[in-house]
mmCIF file of C-alpha atoms in Angstrom:
data_model
loop_
_atom_site.group_PDB
_atom_site.id
_atom_site.type_symbol
_atom_site.label_atom_id
_atom_site.label_comp_id
_atom_site.label_asym_id
_atom_site.label_seq_id
_atom_site.Cartn_x
_atom_site.Cartn_y
_atom_site.Cartn_z
ATOM 1 C CA UNK A 1 0.224 0.087 0.004
ATOM 2 C CA UNK A 2 2.693 2.624 0.885
ATOM 3 C CA UNK A 3 4.609 1.795 -2.495
ATOM 4 C CA UNK A 4 1.412 2.555 -4.333
ATOM 5 C CA UNK A 5 0.820 5.882 -2.383
ATOM 6 C CA UNK A 6 4.489 6.747 -3.089
ATOM 7 C CA UNK A 7 3.854 6.153 -6.817
ATOM 8 C CA UNK A 8 0.844 8.214 -6.881
ATOM 9 C CA UNK A 9 2.584 11.187 -4.930
ATOM 10 C CA UNK A 10 5.681 10.648 -7.702
ATOM 11 C CA UNK A 11 2.967 10.804 -10.604
ATOM 12 C CA UNK A 12 1.349 14.142 -9.167
ATOM 13 C CA UNK A 13 4.905 15.979 -8.548
ATOM 14 C CA UNK A 14 5.528 15.219 -12.410
ATOM 15 C CA UNK A 15 2.372 16.192 -13.595
ATOM 16 C CA UNK A 16 2.277 19.428 -11.171
ATOM 17 C CA UNK A 17 5.842 20.479 -10.605
ATOM 18 C CA UNK A 18 4.358 23.859 -8.984
ATOM 19 C CA UNK A 19 2.191 22.234 -6.492
ATOM 20 C CA UNK A 20 4.990 21.782 -3.957
ATOM 21 C CA UNK A 21 6.513 25.144 -4.583
ATOM 22 C CA UNK A 22 6.237 27.619 -1.610
ATOM 23 C CA UNK A 23 7.214 31.330 -2.118
ATOM 24 C CA UNK A 24 7.465 33.801 1.065
ATOM 25 C CA UNK A 25 5.682 37.548 1.141
ATOM 26 C CA UNK A 26 9.138 38.860 0.546
ATOM 27 C CA UNK A 27 10.872 36.353 -2.254
ATOM 28 C CA UNK A 28 10.303 36.250 -5.959
ATOM 29 C CA UNK A 29 12.100 38.256 -8.388
ATOM 30 C CA UNK A 30 10.725 41.914 -8.254
ATOM 31 C CA UNK A 31 10.265 43.931 -11.647
ATOM 32 C CA UNK A 32 9.288 47.976 -11.552
ATOM 33 C CA UNK A 33 7.401 49.700 -14.240
ATOM 34 C CA UNK A 34 5.091 52.815 -14.244
ATOM 35 C CA UNK A 35 6.004 53.176 -10.611
ATOM 36 C CA UNK A 36 4.330 49.655 -9.738
ATOM 37 C CA UNK A 37 6.271 46.505 -8.298
ATOM 38 C CA UNK A 38 5.546 43.098 -9.853
ATOM 39 C CA UNK A 39 6.910 40.382 -8.129
ATOM 40 C CA UNK A 40 7.332 37.229 -10.031
ATOM 41 C CA UNK A 41 5.978 34.320 -7.316
ATOM 42 C CA UNK A 42 5.505 31.679 -10.194
ATOM 43 C CA UNK A 43 6.663 31.450 -13.814
ATOM 44 C CA UNK A 44 5.718 29.427 -16.860
ATOM 45 C CA UNK A 45 9.111 28.176 -16.831
ATOM 46 C CA UNK A 46 8.928 27.055 -13.299
ATOM 47 C CA UNK A 47 5.402 25.157 -13.734
ATOM 48 C CA UNK A 48 5.756 23.953 -16.974
ATOM 49 C CA UNK A 49 3.855 26.398 -18.877
ATOM 50 C CA UNK A 50 0.477 25.635 -17.007
ATOM 51 C CA UNK A 51 0.675 28.583 -14.644
ATOM 52 C CA UNK A 52 1.983 31.959 -13.578
ATOM 53 C CA UNK A 53 1.564 34.057 -10.400
ATOM 54 C CA UNK A 54 2.525 37.729 -10.105
ATOM 55 C CA UNK A 55 1.843 39.698 -6.873
ATOM 56 C CA UNK A 56 1.260 43.609 -7.973
ATOM 57 C CA UNK A 57 1.755 46.441 -6.022
ATOM 58 C CA UNK A 58 -0.143 49.054 -7.663
ATOM 59 C CA UNK A 59 0.449 52.896 -6.969
ATOM 60 C CA UNK A 60 -2.563 55.310 -6.836
ATOM 61 C CA UNK A 61 -2.814 56.838 -10.017
ATOM 62 C CA UNK A 62 -0.287 54.773 -11.764
ATOM 63 C CA UNK A 63 -2.650 52.193 -13.505
ATOM 64 C CA UNK A 64 -1.656 49.495 -15.574
ATOM 65 C CA UNK A 65 -1.466 50.266 -19.269
ATOM 66 C CA UNK A 66 -4.481 48.699 -21.407
ATOM 67 C CA UNK A 67 -3.048 45.370 -22.820
ATOM 68 C CA UNK A 68 -4.463 42.162 -24.497
ATOM 69 C CA UNK A 69 -3.896 38.341 -23.428
ATOM 70 C CA UNK A 70 -4.629 36.250 -26.480
ATOM 71 C CA UNK A 71 -3.655 32.916 -24.659
ATOM 72 C CA UNK A 72 -3.579 33.687 -21.190
ATOM 73 C CA UNK A 73 -6.552 34.092 -18.526
ATOM 74 C CA UNK A 74 -6.048 36.934 -15.839
ATOM 75 C CA UNK A 75 -7.565 36.390 -12.315
ATOM 76 C CA UNK A 76 -7.372 39.296 -9.647
ATOM 77 C CA UNK A 77 -7.555 39.253 -5.564
ATOM 78 C CA UNK A 78 -7.699 42.492 -4.258
ATOM 79 C CA UNK A 79 -6.275 42.672 -0.834
ATOM 80 C CA UNK A 80 -6.742 46.766 -0.276
ATOM 81 C CA UNK A 81 -7.812 49.753 -2.403
ATOM 82 C CA UNK A 82 -9.989 49.381 -5.486
ATOM 83 C CA UNK A 83 -9.322 47.930 -8.690
ATOM 84 C CA UNK A 84 -10.969 48.825 -12.113
ATOM 85 C CA UNK A 85 -10.222 46.465 -14.991
ATOM 86 C CA UNK A 86 -11.827 46.785 -18.646
ATOM 87 C CA UNK A 87 -12.465 43.654 -20.246
ATOM 88 C CA UNK A 88 -13.699 44.241 -23.929
ATOM 89 C CA UNK A 89 -16.508 47.253 -23.985
ATOM 90 C CA UNK A 90 -16.931 46.464 -20.268
ATOM 91 C CA UNK A 91 -15.458 47.885 -16.822
ATOM 92 C CA UNK A 92 -15.491 46.180 -13.498
ATOM 93 C CA UNK A 93 -14.771 47.649 -10.185
ATOM 94 C CA UNK A 94 -13.316 45.235 -6.957
ATOM 95 C CA UNK A 95 -12.108 45.666 -3.822
ATOM 96 C CA UNK A 96 -11.398 43.839 -0.591
#
């Protein structure tokens, strides 16, 4: 039974290499642009191309320029402040 469990866990680790990655609060490569900080927590290279995670610290009145993702989905978790995003012709606001 224990051998079978090890096989299942090994298979899981190979299929989801990022599942066992822990990145602390102050860890990750920080990139600054437009007075905003993006900290890379998980990259496509680290996850086999299936996932990316970026922590954003966005300064007031320094919005991220409008851009388009052709092959990726984007999700947001707002911890403080207010976030306004545009998707096509629709605008959405979110906060904690």
